[in-house]
mmCIF file of C-alpha atoms and ligand atoms in Angstrom:
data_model
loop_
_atom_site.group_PDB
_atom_site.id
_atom_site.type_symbol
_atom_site.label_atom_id
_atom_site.label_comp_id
_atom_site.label_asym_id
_atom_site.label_seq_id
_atom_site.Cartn_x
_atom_site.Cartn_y
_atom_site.Cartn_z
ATOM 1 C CA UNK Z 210 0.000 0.000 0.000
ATOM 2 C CA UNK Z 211 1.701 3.424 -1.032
ATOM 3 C CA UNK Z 212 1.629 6.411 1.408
ATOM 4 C CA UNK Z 213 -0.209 9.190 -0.139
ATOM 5 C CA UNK Z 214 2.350 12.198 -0.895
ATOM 6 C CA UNK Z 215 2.094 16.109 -1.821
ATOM 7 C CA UNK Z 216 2.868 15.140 -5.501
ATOM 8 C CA UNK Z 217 0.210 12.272 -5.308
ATOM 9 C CA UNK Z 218 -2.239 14.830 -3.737
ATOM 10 C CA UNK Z 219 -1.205 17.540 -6.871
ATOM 11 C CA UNK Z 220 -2.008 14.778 -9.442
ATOM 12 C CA UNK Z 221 -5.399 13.915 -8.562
ATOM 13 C CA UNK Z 222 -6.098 17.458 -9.507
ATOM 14 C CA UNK Z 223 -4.893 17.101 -12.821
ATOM 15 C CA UNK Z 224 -6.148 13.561 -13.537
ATOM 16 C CA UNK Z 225 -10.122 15.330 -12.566
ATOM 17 C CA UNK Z 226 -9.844 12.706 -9.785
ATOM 18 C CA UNK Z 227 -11.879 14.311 -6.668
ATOM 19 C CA UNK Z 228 -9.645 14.480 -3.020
ATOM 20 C CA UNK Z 229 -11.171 12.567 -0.632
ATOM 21 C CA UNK Z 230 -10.541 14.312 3.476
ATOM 22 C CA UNK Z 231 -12.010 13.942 6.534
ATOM 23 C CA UNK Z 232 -10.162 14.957 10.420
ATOM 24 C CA UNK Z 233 -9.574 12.290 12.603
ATOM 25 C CA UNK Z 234 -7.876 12.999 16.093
ATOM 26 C CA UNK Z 235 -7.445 9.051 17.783
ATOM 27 C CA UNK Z 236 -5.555 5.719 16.107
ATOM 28 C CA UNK Z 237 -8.530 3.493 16.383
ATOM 29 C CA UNK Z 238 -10.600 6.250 14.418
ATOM 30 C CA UNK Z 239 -7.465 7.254 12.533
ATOM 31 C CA UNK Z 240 -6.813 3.419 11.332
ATOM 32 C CA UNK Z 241 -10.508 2.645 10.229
ATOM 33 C CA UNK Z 242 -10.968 6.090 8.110
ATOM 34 C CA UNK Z 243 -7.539 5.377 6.567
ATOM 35 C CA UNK Z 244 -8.529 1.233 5.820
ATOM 36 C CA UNK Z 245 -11.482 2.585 3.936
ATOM 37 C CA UNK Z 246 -9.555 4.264 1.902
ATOM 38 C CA UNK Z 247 -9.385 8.148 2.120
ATOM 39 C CA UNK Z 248 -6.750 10.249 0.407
ATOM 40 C CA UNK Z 249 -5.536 12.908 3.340
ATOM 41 C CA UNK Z 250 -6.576 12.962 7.432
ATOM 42 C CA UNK Z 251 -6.655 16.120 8.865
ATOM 43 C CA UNK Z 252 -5.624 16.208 12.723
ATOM 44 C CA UNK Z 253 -7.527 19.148 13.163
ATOM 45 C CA UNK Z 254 -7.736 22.545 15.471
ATOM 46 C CA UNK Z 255 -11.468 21.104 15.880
ATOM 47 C CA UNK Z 256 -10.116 18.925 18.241
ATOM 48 C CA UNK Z 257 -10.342 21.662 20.537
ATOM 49 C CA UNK Z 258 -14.348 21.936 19.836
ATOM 50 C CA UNK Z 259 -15.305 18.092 19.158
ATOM 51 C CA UNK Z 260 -12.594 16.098 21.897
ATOM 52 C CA UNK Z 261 -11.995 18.870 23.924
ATOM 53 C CA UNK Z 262 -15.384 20.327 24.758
ATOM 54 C CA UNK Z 263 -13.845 24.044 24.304
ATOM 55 C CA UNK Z 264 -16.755 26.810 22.294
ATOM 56 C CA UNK Z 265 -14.039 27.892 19.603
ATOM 57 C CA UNK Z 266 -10.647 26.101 18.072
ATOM 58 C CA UNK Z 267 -8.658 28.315 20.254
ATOM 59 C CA UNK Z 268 -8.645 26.119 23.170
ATOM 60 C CA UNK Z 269 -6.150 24.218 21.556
ATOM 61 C CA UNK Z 270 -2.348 24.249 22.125
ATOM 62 C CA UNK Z 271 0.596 22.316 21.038
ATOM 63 C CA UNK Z 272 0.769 19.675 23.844
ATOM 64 C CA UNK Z 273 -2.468 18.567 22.772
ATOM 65 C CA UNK Z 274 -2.052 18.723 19.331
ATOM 66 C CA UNK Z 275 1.279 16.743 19.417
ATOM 67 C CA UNK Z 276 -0.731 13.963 21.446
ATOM 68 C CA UNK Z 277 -3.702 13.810 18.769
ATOM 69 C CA UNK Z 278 -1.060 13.921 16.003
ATOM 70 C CA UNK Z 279 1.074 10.960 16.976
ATOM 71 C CA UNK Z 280 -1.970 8.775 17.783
ATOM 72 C CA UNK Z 281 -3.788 9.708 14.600
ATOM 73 C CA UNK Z 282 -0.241 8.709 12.745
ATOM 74 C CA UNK Z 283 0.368 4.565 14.564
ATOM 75 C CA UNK Z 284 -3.407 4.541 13.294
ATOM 76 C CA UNK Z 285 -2.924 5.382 9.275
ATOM 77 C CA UNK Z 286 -0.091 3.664 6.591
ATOM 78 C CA UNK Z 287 -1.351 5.383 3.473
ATOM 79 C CA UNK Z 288 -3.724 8.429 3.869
ATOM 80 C CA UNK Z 289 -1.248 11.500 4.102
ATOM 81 C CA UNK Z 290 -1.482 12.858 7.779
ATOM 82 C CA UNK Z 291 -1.903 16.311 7.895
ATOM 83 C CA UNK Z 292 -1.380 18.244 11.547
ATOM 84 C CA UNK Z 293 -3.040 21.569 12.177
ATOM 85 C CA UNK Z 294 -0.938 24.413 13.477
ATOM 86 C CA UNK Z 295 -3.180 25.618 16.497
ATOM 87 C CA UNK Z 296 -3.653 28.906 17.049
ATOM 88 C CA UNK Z 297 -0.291 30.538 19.464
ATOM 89 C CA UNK Z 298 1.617 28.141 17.921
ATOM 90 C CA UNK Z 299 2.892 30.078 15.129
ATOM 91 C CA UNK Z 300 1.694 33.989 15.649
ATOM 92 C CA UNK Z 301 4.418 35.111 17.440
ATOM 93 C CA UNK Z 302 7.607 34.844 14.541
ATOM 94 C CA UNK Z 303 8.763 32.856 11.870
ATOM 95 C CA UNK Z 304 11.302 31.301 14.519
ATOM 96 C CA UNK Z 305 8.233 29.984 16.456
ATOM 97 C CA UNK Z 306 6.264 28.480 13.489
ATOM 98 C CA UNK Z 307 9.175 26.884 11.870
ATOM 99 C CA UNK Z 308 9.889 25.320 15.424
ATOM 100 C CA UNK Z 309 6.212 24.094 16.218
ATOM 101 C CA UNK Z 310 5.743 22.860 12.698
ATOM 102 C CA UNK Z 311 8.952 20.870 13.321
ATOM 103 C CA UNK Z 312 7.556 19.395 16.418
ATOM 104 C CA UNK Z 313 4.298 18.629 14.342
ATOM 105 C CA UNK Z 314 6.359 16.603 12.160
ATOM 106 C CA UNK Z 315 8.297 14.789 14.512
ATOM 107 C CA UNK Z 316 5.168 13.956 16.097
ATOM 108 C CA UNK Z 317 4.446 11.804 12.860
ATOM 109 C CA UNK Z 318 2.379 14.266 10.782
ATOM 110 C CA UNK Z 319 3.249 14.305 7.049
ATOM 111 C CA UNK Z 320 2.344 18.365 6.148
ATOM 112 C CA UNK Z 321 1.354 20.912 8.369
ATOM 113 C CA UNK Z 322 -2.224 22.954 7.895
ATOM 114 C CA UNK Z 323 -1.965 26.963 8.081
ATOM 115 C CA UNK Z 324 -4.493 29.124 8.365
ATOM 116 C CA UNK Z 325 -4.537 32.801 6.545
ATOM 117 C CA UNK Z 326 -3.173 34.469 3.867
ATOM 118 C CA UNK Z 327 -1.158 37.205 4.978
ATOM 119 C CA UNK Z 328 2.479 38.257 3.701
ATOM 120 C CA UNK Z 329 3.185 36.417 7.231
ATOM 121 C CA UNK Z 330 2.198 33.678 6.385
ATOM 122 C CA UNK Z 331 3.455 33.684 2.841
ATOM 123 C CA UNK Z 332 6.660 33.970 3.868
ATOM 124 C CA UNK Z 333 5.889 31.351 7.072
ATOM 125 C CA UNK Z 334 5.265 28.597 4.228
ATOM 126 C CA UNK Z 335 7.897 29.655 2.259
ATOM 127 C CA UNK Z 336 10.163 28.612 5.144
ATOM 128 C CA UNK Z 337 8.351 24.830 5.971
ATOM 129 C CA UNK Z 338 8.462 23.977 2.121
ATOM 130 C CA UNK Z 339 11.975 24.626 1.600
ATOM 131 C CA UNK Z 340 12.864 22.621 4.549
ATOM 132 C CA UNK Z 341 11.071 20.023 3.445
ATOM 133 C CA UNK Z 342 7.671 20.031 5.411
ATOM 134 C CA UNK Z 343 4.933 20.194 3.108
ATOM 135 C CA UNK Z 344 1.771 22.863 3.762
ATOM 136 C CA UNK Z 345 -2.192 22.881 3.300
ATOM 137 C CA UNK Z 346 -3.108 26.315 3.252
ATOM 138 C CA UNK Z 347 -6.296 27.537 4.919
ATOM 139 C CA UNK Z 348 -8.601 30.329 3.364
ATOM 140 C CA UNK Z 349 -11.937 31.991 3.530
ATOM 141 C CA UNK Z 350 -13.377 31.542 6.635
ATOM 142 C CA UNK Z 351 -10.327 30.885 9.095
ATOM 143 C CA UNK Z 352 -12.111 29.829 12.607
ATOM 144 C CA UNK Z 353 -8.872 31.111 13.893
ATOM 145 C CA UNK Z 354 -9.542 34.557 13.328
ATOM 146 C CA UNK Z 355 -13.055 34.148 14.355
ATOM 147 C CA UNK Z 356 -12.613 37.606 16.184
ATOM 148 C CA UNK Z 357 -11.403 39.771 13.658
ATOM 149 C CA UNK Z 358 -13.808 37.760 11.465
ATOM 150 C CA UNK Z 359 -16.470 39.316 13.411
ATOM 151 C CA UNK Z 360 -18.581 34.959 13.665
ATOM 152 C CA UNK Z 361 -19.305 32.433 11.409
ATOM 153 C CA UNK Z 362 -19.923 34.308 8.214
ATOM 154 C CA UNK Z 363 -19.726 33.094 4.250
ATOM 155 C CA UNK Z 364 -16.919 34.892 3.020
ATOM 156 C CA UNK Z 365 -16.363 35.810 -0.828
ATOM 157 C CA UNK Z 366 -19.806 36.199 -1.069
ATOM 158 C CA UNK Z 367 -18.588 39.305 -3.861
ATOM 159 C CA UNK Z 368 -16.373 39.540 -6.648
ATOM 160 C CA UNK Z 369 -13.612 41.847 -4.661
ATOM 161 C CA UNK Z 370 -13.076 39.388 -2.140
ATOM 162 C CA UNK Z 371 -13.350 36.360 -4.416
ATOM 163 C CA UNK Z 372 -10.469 38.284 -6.495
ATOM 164 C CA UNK Z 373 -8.323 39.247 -2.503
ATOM 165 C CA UNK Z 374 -8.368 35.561 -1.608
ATOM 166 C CA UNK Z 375 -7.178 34.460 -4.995
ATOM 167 C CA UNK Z 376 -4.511 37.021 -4.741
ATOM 168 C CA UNK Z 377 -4.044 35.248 -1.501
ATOM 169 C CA UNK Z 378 -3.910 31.744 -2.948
ATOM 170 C CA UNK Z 379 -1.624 32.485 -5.512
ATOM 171 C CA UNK Z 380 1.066 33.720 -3.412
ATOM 172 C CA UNK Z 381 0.810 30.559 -1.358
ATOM 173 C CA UNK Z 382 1.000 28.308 -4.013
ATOM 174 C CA UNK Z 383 4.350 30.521 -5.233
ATOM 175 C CA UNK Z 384 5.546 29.854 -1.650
ATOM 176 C CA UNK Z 385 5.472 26.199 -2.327
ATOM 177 C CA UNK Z 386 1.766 24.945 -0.716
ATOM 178 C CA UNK Z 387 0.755 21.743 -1.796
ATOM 179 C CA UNK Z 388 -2.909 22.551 -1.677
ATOM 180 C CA UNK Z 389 -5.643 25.000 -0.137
ATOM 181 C CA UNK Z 390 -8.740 24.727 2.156
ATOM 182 C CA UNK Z 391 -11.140 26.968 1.448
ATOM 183 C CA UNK Z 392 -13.953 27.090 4.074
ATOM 184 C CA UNK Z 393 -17.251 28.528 3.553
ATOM 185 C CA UNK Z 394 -16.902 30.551 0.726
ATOM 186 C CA UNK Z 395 -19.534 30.644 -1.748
ATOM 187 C CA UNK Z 396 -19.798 28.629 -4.336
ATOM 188 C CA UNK Z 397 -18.887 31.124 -7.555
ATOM 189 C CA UNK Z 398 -15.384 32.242 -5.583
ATOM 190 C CA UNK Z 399 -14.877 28.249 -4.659
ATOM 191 C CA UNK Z 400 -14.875 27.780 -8.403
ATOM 192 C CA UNK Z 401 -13.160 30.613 -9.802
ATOM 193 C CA UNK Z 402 -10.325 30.312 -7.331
ATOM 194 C CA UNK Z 403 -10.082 26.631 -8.113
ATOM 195 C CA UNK Z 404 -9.836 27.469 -11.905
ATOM 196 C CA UNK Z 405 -6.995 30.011 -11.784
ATOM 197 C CA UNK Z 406 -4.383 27.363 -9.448
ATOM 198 C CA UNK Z 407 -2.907 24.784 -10.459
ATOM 199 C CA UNK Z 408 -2.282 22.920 -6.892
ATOM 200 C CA UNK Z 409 -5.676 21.688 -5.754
ATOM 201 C CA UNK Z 410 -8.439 23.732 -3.477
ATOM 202 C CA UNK Z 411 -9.740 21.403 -0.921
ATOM 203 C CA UNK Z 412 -13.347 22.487 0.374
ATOM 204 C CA UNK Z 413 -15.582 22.957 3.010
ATOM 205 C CA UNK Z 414 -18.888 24.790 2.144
ATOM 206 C CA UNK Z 415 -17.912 25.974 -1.021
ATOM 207 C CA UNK Z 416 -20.022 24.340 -3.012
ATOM 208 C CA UNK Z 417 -18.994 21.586 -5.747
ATOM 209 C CA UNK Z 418 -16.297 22.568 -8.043
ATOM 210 C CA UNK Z 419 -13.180 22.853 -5.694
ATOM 211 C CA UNK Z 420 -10.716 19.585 -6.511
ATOM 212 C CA UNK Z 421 -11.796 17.797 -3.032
ATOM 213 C CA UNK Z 422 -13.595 17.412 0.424
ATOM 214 C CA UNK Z 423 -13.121 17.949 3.807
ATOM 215 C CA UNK Z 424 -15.763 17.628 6.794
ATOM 216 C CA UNK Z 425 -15.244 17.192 10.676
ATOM 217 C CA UNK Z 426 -15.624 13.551 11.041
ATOM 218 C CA UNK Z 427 -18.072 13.705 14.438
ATOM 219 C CA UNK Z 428 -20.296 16.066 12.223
ATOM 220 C CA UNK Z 429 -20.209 13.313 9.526
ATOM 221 C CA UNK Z 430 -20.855 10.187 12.312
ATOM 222 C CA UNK Z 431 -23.423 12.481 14.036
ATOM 223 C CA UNK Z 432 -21.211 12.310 17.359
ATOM 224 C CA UNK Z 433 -21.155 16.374 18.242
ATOM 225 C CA UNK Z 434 -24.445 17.884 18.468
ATOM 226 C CA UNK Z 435 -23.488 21.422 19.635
ATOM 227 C CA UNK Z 436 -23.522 22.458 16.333
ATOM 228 C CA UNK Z 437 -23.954 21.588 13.096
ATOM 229 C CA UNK Z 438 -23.078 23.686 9.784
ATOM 230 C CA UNK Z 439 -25.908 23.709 7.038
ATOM 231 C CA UNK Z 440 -22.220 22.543 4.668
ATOM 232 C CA UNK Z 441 -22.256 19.141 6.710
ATOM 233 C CA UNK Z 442 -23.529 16.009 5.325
ATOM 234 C CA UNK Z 443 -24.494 13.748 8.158
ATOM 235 C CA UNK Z 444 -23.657 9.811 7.272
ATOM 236 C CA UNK Z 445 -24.677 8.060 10.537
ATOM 237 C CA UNK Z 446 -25.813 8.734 13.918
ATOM 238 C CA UNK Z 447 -23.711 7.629 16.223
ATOM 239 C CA UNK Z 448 -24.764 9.648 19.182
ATOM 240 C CA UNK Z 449 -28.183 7.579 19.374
ATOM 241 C CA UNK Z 450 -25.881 4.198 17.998
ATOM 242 C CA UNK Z 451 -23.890 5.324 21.311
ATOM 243 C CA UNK Z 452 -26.688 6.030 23.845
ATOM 244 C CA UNK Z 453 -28.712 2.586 22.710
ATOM 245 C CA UNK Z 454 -25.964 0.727 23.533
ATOM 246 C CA UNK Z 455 -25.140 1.798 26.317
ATOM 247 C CA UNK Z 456 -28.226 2.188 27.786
ATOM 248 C CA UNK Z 457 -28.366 -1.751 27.103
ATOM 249 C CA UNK Z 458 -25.079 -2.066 28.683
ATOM 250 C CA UNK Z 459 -27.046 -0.265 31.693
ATOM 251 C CA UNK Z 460 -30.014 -2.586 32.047
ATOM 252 C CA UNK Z 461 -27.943 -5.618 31.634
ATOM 253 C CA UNK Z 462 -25.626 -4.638 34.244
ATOM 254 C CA UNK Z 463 -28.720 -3.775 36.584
ATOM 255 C CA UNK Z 464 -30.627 -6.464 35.660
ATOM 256 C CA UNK Z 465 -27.482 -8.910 36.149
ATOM 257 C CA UNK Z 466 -27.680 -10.330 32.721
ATOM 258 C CA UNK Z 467 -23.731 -9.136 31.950
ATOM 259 C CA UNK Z 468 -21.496 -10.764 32.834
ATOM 260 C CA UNK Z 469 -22.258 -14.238 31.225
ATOM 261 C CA UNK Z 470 -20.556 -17.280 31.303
ATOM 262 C CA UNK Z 471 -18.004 -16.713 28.270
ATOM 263 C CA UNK Z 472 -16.943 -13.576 29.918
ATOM 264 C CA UNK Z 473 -15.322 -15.012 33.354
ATOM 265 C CA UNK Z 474 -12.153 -16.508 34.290
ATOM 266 C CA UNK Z 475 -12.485 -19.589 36.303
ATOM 267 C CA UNK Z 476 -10.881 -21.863 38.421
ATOM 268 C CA UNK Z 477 -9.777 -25.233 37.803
ATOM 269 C CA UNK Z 478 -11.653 -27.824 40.078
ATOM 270 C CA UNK Z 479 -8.792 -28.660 42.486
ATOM 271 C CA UNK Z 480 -8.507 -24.804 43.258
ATOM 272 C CA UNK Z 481 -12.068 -24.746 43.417
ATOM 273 C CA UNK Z 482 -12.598 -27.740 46.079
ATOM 274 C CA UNK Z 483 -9.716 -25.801 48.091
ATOM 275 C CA UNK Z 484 -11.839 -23.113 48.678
ATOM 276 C CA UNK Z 485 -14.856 -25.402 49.474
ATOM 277 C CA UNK Z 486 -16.613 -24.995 46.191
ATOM 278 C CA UNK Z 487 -18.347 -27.781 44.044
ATOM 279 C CA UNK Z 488 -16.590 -28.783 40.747
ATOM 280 C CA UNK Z 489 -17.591 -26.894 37.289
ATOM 281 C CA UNK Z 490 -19.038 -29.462 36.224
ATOM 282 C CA UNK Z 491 -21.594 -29.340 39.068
ATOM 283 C CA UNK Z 492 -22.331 -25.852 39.851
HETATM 284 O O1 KIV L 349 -9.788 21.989 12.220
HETATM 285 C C1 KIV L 349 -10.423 21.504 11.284
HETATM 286 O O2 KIV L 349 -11.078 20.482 11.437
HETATM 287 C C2 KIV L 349 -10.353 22.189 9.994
HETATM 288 C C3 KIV L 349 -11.181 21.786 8.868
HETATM 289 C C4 KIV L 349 -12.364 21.036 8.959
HETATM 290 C C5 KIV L 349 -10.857 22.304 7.550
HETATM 291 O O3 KIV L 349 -9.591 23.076 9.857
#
C-alpha cells in the first residue's frame, strides 16, 4: 500500500480525480478512516471543539495537538497525515512556526495545515516547504480569526473578495503549498479560485467545483451535536448508535444479565474444592 504524498495529492487534480478528506484525532478512528480508503486525514484545530469540549478552536495548544497527532499517525499507513498548526503556535515569529511545525512533524504528521493568507504567512510557508515540510493552506473563513472575522460568516460572497483571496492563494501556491482549504466561501469564488491554481483547493462549504472534500468527522458520524453547519452532510448517527448501547449495557448490568458465562475466568476444580466450592461441572 503506497503512502499518499504532496505530488500524489497535486495529481489527482490534474487527472479530474476528486480528493477525498475527513479529520480524525485518535488511532482506532485514525486506522478505520484510513482502511477505507481516504486520500488525506486532517488532525484538526477542531479537536479543541469536538474532543476537547472548548466553544471555539482556540482552546487548543501544542501539547495537545502533538498527542492527537502521533496517535492519529500509529493509526494510518497510506492516507497523508496532515497536523493543524493551532492557534499561538505560530503567531508570534517565523522562529516559532518553523519550530512548532517541526515538532508537528516529529510527532508523525506528514504536512502541516496553516491558516490565513497574509504576507506572514506567505513567507511562514515559504520557510516549511523549503525545509522540506509540506503545507495545506487555509482560506476563507479561518475559525482562527473568528474575532477579527467578526462569527461564522460566508466569506467571498462578492467579486472583490473572491479576487483578494485568490490574490491570496496564488502567493501561497508561489511559496510552495501543496494545496488550499477553502472554508465557507460561496460557491462562484470556490470555483473561480479553483480554476486560476494549479495545486488543488480542498473544500468545506464551497459548493462543488473545488478539486476535493473535507468535513469534521463527528459532524459526519453524528457524534457532536453542539452544532452543526448547514455545509455538513451527516452519514450516521452515532450519538443515538452510542446512547442505545449503552443504555443496554445499563439494564444488563442492573438487571445482572452481563457478565455471562463466556466472559469469566475460572478456576480449575482442584482450586475450586480448596476453597470449598463444588466442581464446574456441578455448579
Ligand atoms: O480543524 C479543522 O477540522 C479544519 C477543517 C475542517 C478544515 O480546519
Amino acid at each position: 500500500m503506497k503512502k499518499v504524498t504532496p505530488e500524489n495529492i497535486k495529481l489527482l487534480k490534474r487527472a479530474g480525480e476528486k480528493i477525498s478528506s475527513i479529520t480524525a484525532y485518535d488511532y482506532s478512528t485514525a486506522r478505520i478512516v484510513d482502511k477505507a480508503g481516504i486520500d488525506i486525514i486532517l488532525v484538526g484545530d477542531s479537536a479543541a471543539m469536538v474532543m476537547l469540549g472548548y466553544p471555539t478552536t482556540h482552546g487548543i495548544g501544542m501539547n495537545e495537538m502533538k498527542i492527537f497527532t502521533s496517535a492519529v499517525a500509529r493509526g494510518v499507513e497510506r492516507a497523508m497525515v496532515v497536523a493543524d498548526m493551532p492557534f499561538g503556535s505560530y503567531q508570534a515569529s517565523i522562529e516559532q512556526g518553523v519550530t512548532n511545525a517541526c515538532d508537528l512533524i516529529i510527532a508523525g504528521a506528514n504536512a502541516v495545515k496553516i491558516e490565513g493568507g497574509s504576507d506572514y504567512i506567505v513567507e511562514l510557508t515559504e520557510r516549511l516547504t523549503t525545509q522540506g515540510m509540506p503545507v495545506l493552506s487555509h482560506l476563507g473563513f479561518t475559525p482562527q480569526f473568528l474575532n477579527a472575522l467578526g462569527g461564522y460568516k460566508v466569506q467571498a460572497k462578492g467579486a472583490e473578495q473572491t479576487e483578494f483571496i485568490l490574490k491570496q492563494a496564488l502567493k501561497l501556491q508561489a511559496a510552495g503549498a501543496f494545496g488550499i482549504v477553502l472554508e465557507m466561501v460561496s460557491a462562484e469564488a470556490a470555483e473561480y479560485i479553483t480554476q486560476r491554481l494549479d495545486i488543488p483547493t480542498i473544500g468545506i462549504g464551497a459548493g462543488k467545483s473545488t478539486d476535493g472534500q473535507i468535513l469534521v468527522i463527528d459532524d459526519v458520524l453524528g457524534k457532536y451535536k453542539d452544532f452543526l453547519p448547514k455545509f455538513v452532510k451527516k452519514y450516521a448517527d452515532l450519538d443515538s448508535v452510542i446512547s442505545d448501547a449503552i443504555k443496554s449495557y445499563i439494564s444488563d448490568v442492573k438487571n445482572e444479565r452481563f457478565p455471562q458465562d463466556e466472559h469469566i475466568f475460572k478456576m480449575d476444580d482442584t482450586e475450586r474444592g480448596k476453597l470449598g466450592y463444588a466442581s464446574n461441572n456441578e455448579s
